[in-house]
Amino acid sequence: MNRRQFFKAAAITPIAVMLGTKFIATLRPYPLQALQTQLRGLQPERLVSSGSWNVSQIFQHCAQSIRYSIYGYPEHYSTLFKNTAGKLALNAFAAKGSMHHPLDEVIPGAPELQADVPNDVALRELLFELQQFLHWQGELAPHFAYGSLTKAQYYAAHYLHLENHLLEIRQV
């Protein structure tokens, strides 16, 4: 391989990887309705968390995230971040089919999560916000880290986010 071919390949490879990841991400189904059914089947009084947040705080956090996708996030990362690392991260999560992020990281600018809210109340809030999102026909607000997303991309983001947090919850 000569130098010119090397530089051409070096320039094209990252673009091909990004496009391939985005394409794979669009092929995976993210059935939020199935997660909604799973959440409805939980017995809130029998749930415990293995993380630093209690079950109620996890549900409140997930509800905030879904609500903000409709009404707007209180704070955002820079436009540069959202259009580079943010988009890459979401596409990588969606292509992989799972998300891994710090599970006690608050949404920037969001109100403090209340540890004393009963699990059943927080779960009802989450189910309400999820239902609102599923039926939402209007424009969606840009994500604080991923930027402007289509409804399908938000399906993936919410599904993966919920699934990631539900790993910390178990029934006793």
mmCIF file of C-alpha atoms in Angstrom:
data_model
loop_
_atom_site.group_PDB
_atom_site.id
_atom_site.type_symbol
_atom_site.label_atom_id
_atom_site.label_comp_id
_atom_site.label_asym_id
_atom_site.label_seq_id
_atom_site.Cartn_x
_atom_site.Cartn_y
_atom_site.Cartn_z
ATOM 1 C CA MET A 1 0.000 0.000 0.000
ATOM 2 C CA ASN A 2 1.481 3.325 -0.980
ATOM 3 C CA ARG A 3 1.269 6.458 1.105
ATOM 4 C CA ARG A 4 -1.620 7.938 -0.865
ATOM 5 C CA GLN A 5 -3.711 4.764 -0.489
ATOM 6 C CA PHE A 6 -2.916 4.690 3.221
ATOM 7 C CA PHE A 7 -4.111 8.261 3.788
ATOM 8 C CA LYS A 8 -7.226 7.637 1.705
ATOM 9 C CA ALA A 9 -8.046 4.511 3.720
ATOM 10 C CA ALA A 10 -7.308 6.346 6.965
ATOM 11 C CA ALA A 11 -9.759 9.081 5.990
ATOM 12 C CA ILE A 12 -12.515 6.757 4.786
ATOM 13 C CA THR A 13 -12.400 4.129 7.562
ATOM 14 C CA PRO A 14 -13.841 6.291 10.410
ATOM 15 C CA ILE A 15 -16.651 7.471 8.146
ATOM 16 C CA ALA A 16 -17.470 3.894 7.129
ATOM 17 C CA VAL A 17 -17.458 2.777 10.763
ATOM 18 C CA MET A 18 -19.781 5.627 11.801
ATOM 19 C CA LEU A 19 -22.209 4.977 8.953
ATOM 20 C CA GLY A 20 -22.149 1.236 9.594
ATOM 21 C CA THR A 21 -22.843 1.733 13.292
ATOM 22 C CA LYS A 22 -25.715 4.091 12.541
ATOM 23 C CA PHE A 23 -27.154 1.619 10.013
ATOM 24 C CA ILE A 24 -26.963 -1.295 12.473
ATOM 25 C CA ALA A 25 -28.556 0.905 15.154
ATOM 26 C CA THR A 26 -31.586 1.486 12.920
ATOM 27 C CA LEU A 27 -32.135 -2.257 12.420
ATOM 28 C CA ARG A 28 -32.688 -3.147 16.076
ATOM 29 C CA PRO A 29 -36.210 -3.024 17.460
ATOM 30 C CA TYR A 30 -36.754 -1.125 20.691
ATOM 31 C CA PRO A 31 -40.222 -2.172 21.917
ATOM 32 C CA LEU A 32 -41.063 0.420 24.545
ATOM 33 C CA GLN A 33 -44.553 -1.084 24.812
ATOM 34 C CA ALA A 34 -42.990 -4.346 26.005
ATOM 35 C CA LEU A 35 -41.043 -2.466 28.671
ATOM 36 C CA GLN A 36 -44.244 -0.657 29.633
ATOM 37 C CA THR A 37 -45.964 -4.031 30.095
ATOM 38 C CA GLN A 38 -43.011 -5.273 32.148
ATOM 39 C CA LEU A 39 -43.184 -2.184 34.376
ATOM 40 C CA ARG A 40 -46.935 -2.594 34.879
ATOM 41 C CA GLY A 41 -46.307 -6.145 36.107
ATOM 42 C CA LEU A 42 -43.957 -5.049 38.880
ATOM 43 C CA GLN A 43 -45.016 -5.149 42.514
ATOM 44 C CA PRO A 44 -43.573 -1.831 43.749
ATOM 45 C CA GLU A 45 -43.669 -2.735 47.440
ATOM 46 C CA ARG A 46 -41.445 -5.773 46.794
ATOM 47 C CA LEU A 47 -38.727 -3.997 44.816
ATOM 48 C CA VAL A 48 -35.224 -3.209 46.024
ATOM 49 C CA SER A 49 -32.275 -1.504 44.395
ATOM 50 C CA SER A 50 -28.696 -2.720 44.353
ATOM 51 C CA GLY A 51 -27.393 0.746 43.449
ATOM 52 C CA SER A 52 -26.873 4.031 45.239
ATOM 53 C CA TRP A 53 -30.378 5.252 44.331
ATOM 54 C CA ASN A 54 -33.443 3.585 45.779
ATOM 55 C CA VAL A 55 -36.127 2.169 43.466
ATOM 56 C CA SER A 56 -38.239 5.312 43.652
ATOM 57 C CA GLN A 57 -35.319 7.545 42.655
ATOM 58 C CA ILE A 58 -34.555 5.279 39.688
ATOM 59 C CA PHE A 59 -38.171 5.517 38.512
ATOM 60 C CA GLN A 60 -38.208 9.293 39.055
ATOM 61 C CA HIS A 61 -34.990 9.696 37.061
ATOM 62 C CA CYS A 62 -36.313 7.621 34.146
ATOM 63 C CA ALA A 63 -39.589 9.572 34.209
ATOM 64 C CA GLN A 64 -37.648 12.855 34.086
ATOM 65 C CA SER A 65 -35.693 11.693 31.069
ATOM 66 C CA ILE A 66 -38.825 10.733 29.167
ATOM 67 C CA ARG A 67 -40.674 13.935 30.160
ATOM 68 C CA TYR A 68 -37.759 16.112 29.059
ATOM 69 C CA SER A 69 -37.716 14.477 25.620
ATOM 70 C CA ILE A 70 -41.119 16.081 25.070
ATOM 71 C CA TYR A 71 -40.857 19.353 26.990
ATOM 72 C CA GLY A 72 -37.133 20.061 26.905
ATOM 73 C CA TYR A 73 -34.113 19.302 29.066
ATOM 74 C CA PRO A 74 -33.141 21.970 31.617
ATOM 75 C CA GLU A 75 -29.451 22.059 30.605
ATOM 76 C CA HIS A 76 -27.458 20.824 27.618
ATOM 77 C CA TYR A 77 -23.927 19.801 26.813
ATOM 78 C CA SER A 78 -22.212 21.867 24.125
ATOM 79 C CA THR A 79 -23.419 21.688 20.537
ATOM 80 C CA LEU A 80 -20.019 20.319 19.563
ATOM 81 C CA PHE A 81 -20.337 17.482 22.094
ATOM 82 C CA LYS A 82 -23.908 16.645 21.051
ATOM 83 C CA ASN A 83 -22.970 16.511 17.362
ATOM 84 C CA THR A 84 -19.843 14.416 17.854
ATOM 85 C CA ALA A 85 -19.361 12.287 20.960
ATOM 86 C CA GLY A 86 -23.054 12.354 21.871
ATOM 87 C CA LYS A 87 -24.258 11.100 18.490
ATOM 88 C CA LEU A 88 -21.474 8.512 18.360
ATOM 89 C CA ALA A 89 -22.350 7.230 21.831
ATOM 90 C CA LEU A 90 -26.057 6.867 21.065
ATOM 91 C CA ASN A 91 -25.361 5.079 17.779
ATOM 92 C CA ALA A 92 -22.887 2.755 19.496
ATOM 93 C CA PHE A 93 -25.384 1.952 22.283
ATOM 94 C CA ALA A 94 -28.184 1.369 19.779
ATOM 95 C CA ALA A 95 -26.006 -0.795 17.520
ATOM 96 C CA LYS A 96 -24.816 -2.854 20.497
ATOM 97 C CA GLY A 97 -28.336 -3.117 21.914
ATOM 98 C CA SER A 98 -27.363 -2.005 25.388
ATOM 99 C CA MET A 99 -26.379 1.138 27.240
ATOM 100 C CA HIS A 100 -23.895 1.467 30.046
ATOM 101 C CA HIS A 101 -23.650 4.750 31.900
ATOM 102 C CA PRO A 102 -23.180 5.839 35.530
ATOM 103 C CA LEU A 103 -26.502 4.800 37.075
ATOM 104 C CA ASP A 104 -26.463 7.512 39.721
ATOM 105 C CA GLU A 105 -25.703 10.391 37.362
ATOM 106 C CA VAL A 106 -28.440 13.017 37.431
ATOM 107 C CA ILE A 107 -29.774 14.795 34.367
ATOM 108 C CA PRO A 108 -28.043 18.195 34.256
ATOM 109 C CA GLY A 109 -30.271 20.852 35.818
ATOM 110 C CA ALA A 110 -33.010 18.391 36.823
ATOM 111 C CA PRO A 111 -34.675 18.720 40.234
ATOM 112 C CA GLU A 112 -33.265 16.553 42.989
ATOM 113 C CA LEU A 113 -34.690 13.038 43.169
ATOM 114 C CA GLN A 114 -36.742 12.535 46.327
ATOM 115 C CA ALA A 115 -35.750 9.430 48.295
ATOM 116 C CA ASP A 116 -38.995 9.400 50.312
ATOM 117 C CA VAL A 117 -41.464 9.109 47.397
ATOM 118 C CA PRO A 118 -43.154 5.685 47.623
ATOM 119 C CA ASN A 119 -42.190 3.211 44.892
ATOM 120 C CA ASP A 120 -45.773 2.889 43.633
ATOM 121 C CA VAL A 121 -46.092 6.669 43.180
ATOM 122 C CA ALA A 122 -42.779 6.901 41.295
ATOM 123 C CA LEU A 123 -43.721 3.905 39.142
ATOM 124 C CA ARG A 124 -47.077 5.499 38.245
ATOM 125 C CA GLU A 125 -45.218 8.689 37.276
ATOM 126 C CA LEU A 126 -42.856 6.694 35.053
ATOM 127 C CA LEU A 127 -45.732 4.820 33.407
ATOM 128 C CA PHE A 128 -47.585 8.096 32.826
ATOM 129 C CA GLU A 129 -44.556 9.736 31.189
ATOM 130 C CA LEU A 130 -43.937 6.653 29.078
ATOM 131 C CA GLN A 131 -47.563 6.680 27.908
ATOM 132 C CA GLN A 132 -47.304 10.387 27.096
ATOM 133 C CA PHE A 133 -44.201 9.752 25.002
ATOM 134 C CA LEU A 134 -45.716 6.794 23.149
ATOM 135 C CA HIS A 135 -48.731 8.879 22.124
ATOM 136 C CA TRP A 136 -46.825 12.136 21.484
ATOM 137 C CA GLN A 137 -47.343 13.428 17.948
ATOM 138 C CA GLY A 138 -45.542 16.747 18.254
ATOM 139 C CA GLU A 139 -41.953 17.760 17.847
ATOM 140 C CA LEU A 140 -39.498 16.267 20.319
ATOM 141 C CA ALA A 141 -36.982 18.330 22.268
ATOM 142 C CA PRO A 142 -33.263 17.843 21.661
ATOM 143 C CA HIS A 143 -31.574 15.466 24.096
ATOM 144 C CA PHE A 144 -29.100 17.114 26.466
ATOM 145 C CA ALA A 145 -26.234 14.849 25.315
ATOM 146 C CA TYR A 146 -27.365 13.384 21.967
ATOM 147 C CA GLY A 147 -28.890 16.484 20.357
ATOM 148 C CA SER A 148 -31.851 16.367 17.974
ATOM 149 C CA LEU A 149 -33.342 12.892 17.694
ATOM 150 C CA THR A 150 -36.116 11.321 15.683
ATOM 151 C CA LYS A 151 -38.876 9.500 17.515
ATOM 152 C CA ALA A 152 -37.255 6.186 16.524
ATOM 153 C CA GLN A 153 -33.939 7.340 17.982
ATOM 154 C CA TYR A 154 -35.722 8.410 21.170
ATOM 155 C CA TYR A 155 -37.389 4.985 21.311
ATOM 156 C CA ALA A 156 -33.913 3.462 21.313
ATOM 157 C CA ALA A 157 -32.529 5.965 23.839
ATOM 158 C CA HIS A 158 -35.433 5.540 26.280
ATOM 159 C CA TYR A 159 -35.562 1.770 25.892
ATOM 160 C CA LEU A 160 -31.825 1.348 26.474
ATOM 161 C CA HIS A 161 -31.842 3.856 29.353
ATOM 162 C CA LEU A 162 -34.732 2.134 31.124
ATOM 163 C CA GLU A 163 -33.268 -1.305 30.525
ATOM 164 C CA ASN A 164 -29.918 -0.195 31.937
ATOM 165 C CA HIS A 165 -31.523 1.183 35.116
ATOM 166 C CA LEU A 166 -33.777 -1.836 35.565
ATOM 167 C CA LEU A 167 -30.638 -3.978 35.984
ATOM 168 C CA GLU A 168 -30.334 -2.461 39.475
ATOM 169 C CA ILE A 169 -33.867 -3.392 40.505
ATOM 170 C CA ARG A 170 -34.949 -6.789 41.729
ATOM 171 C CA GLN A 171 -38.007 -8.184 43.429
ATOM 172 C CA VAL A 172 -37.780 -9.687 46.934
#
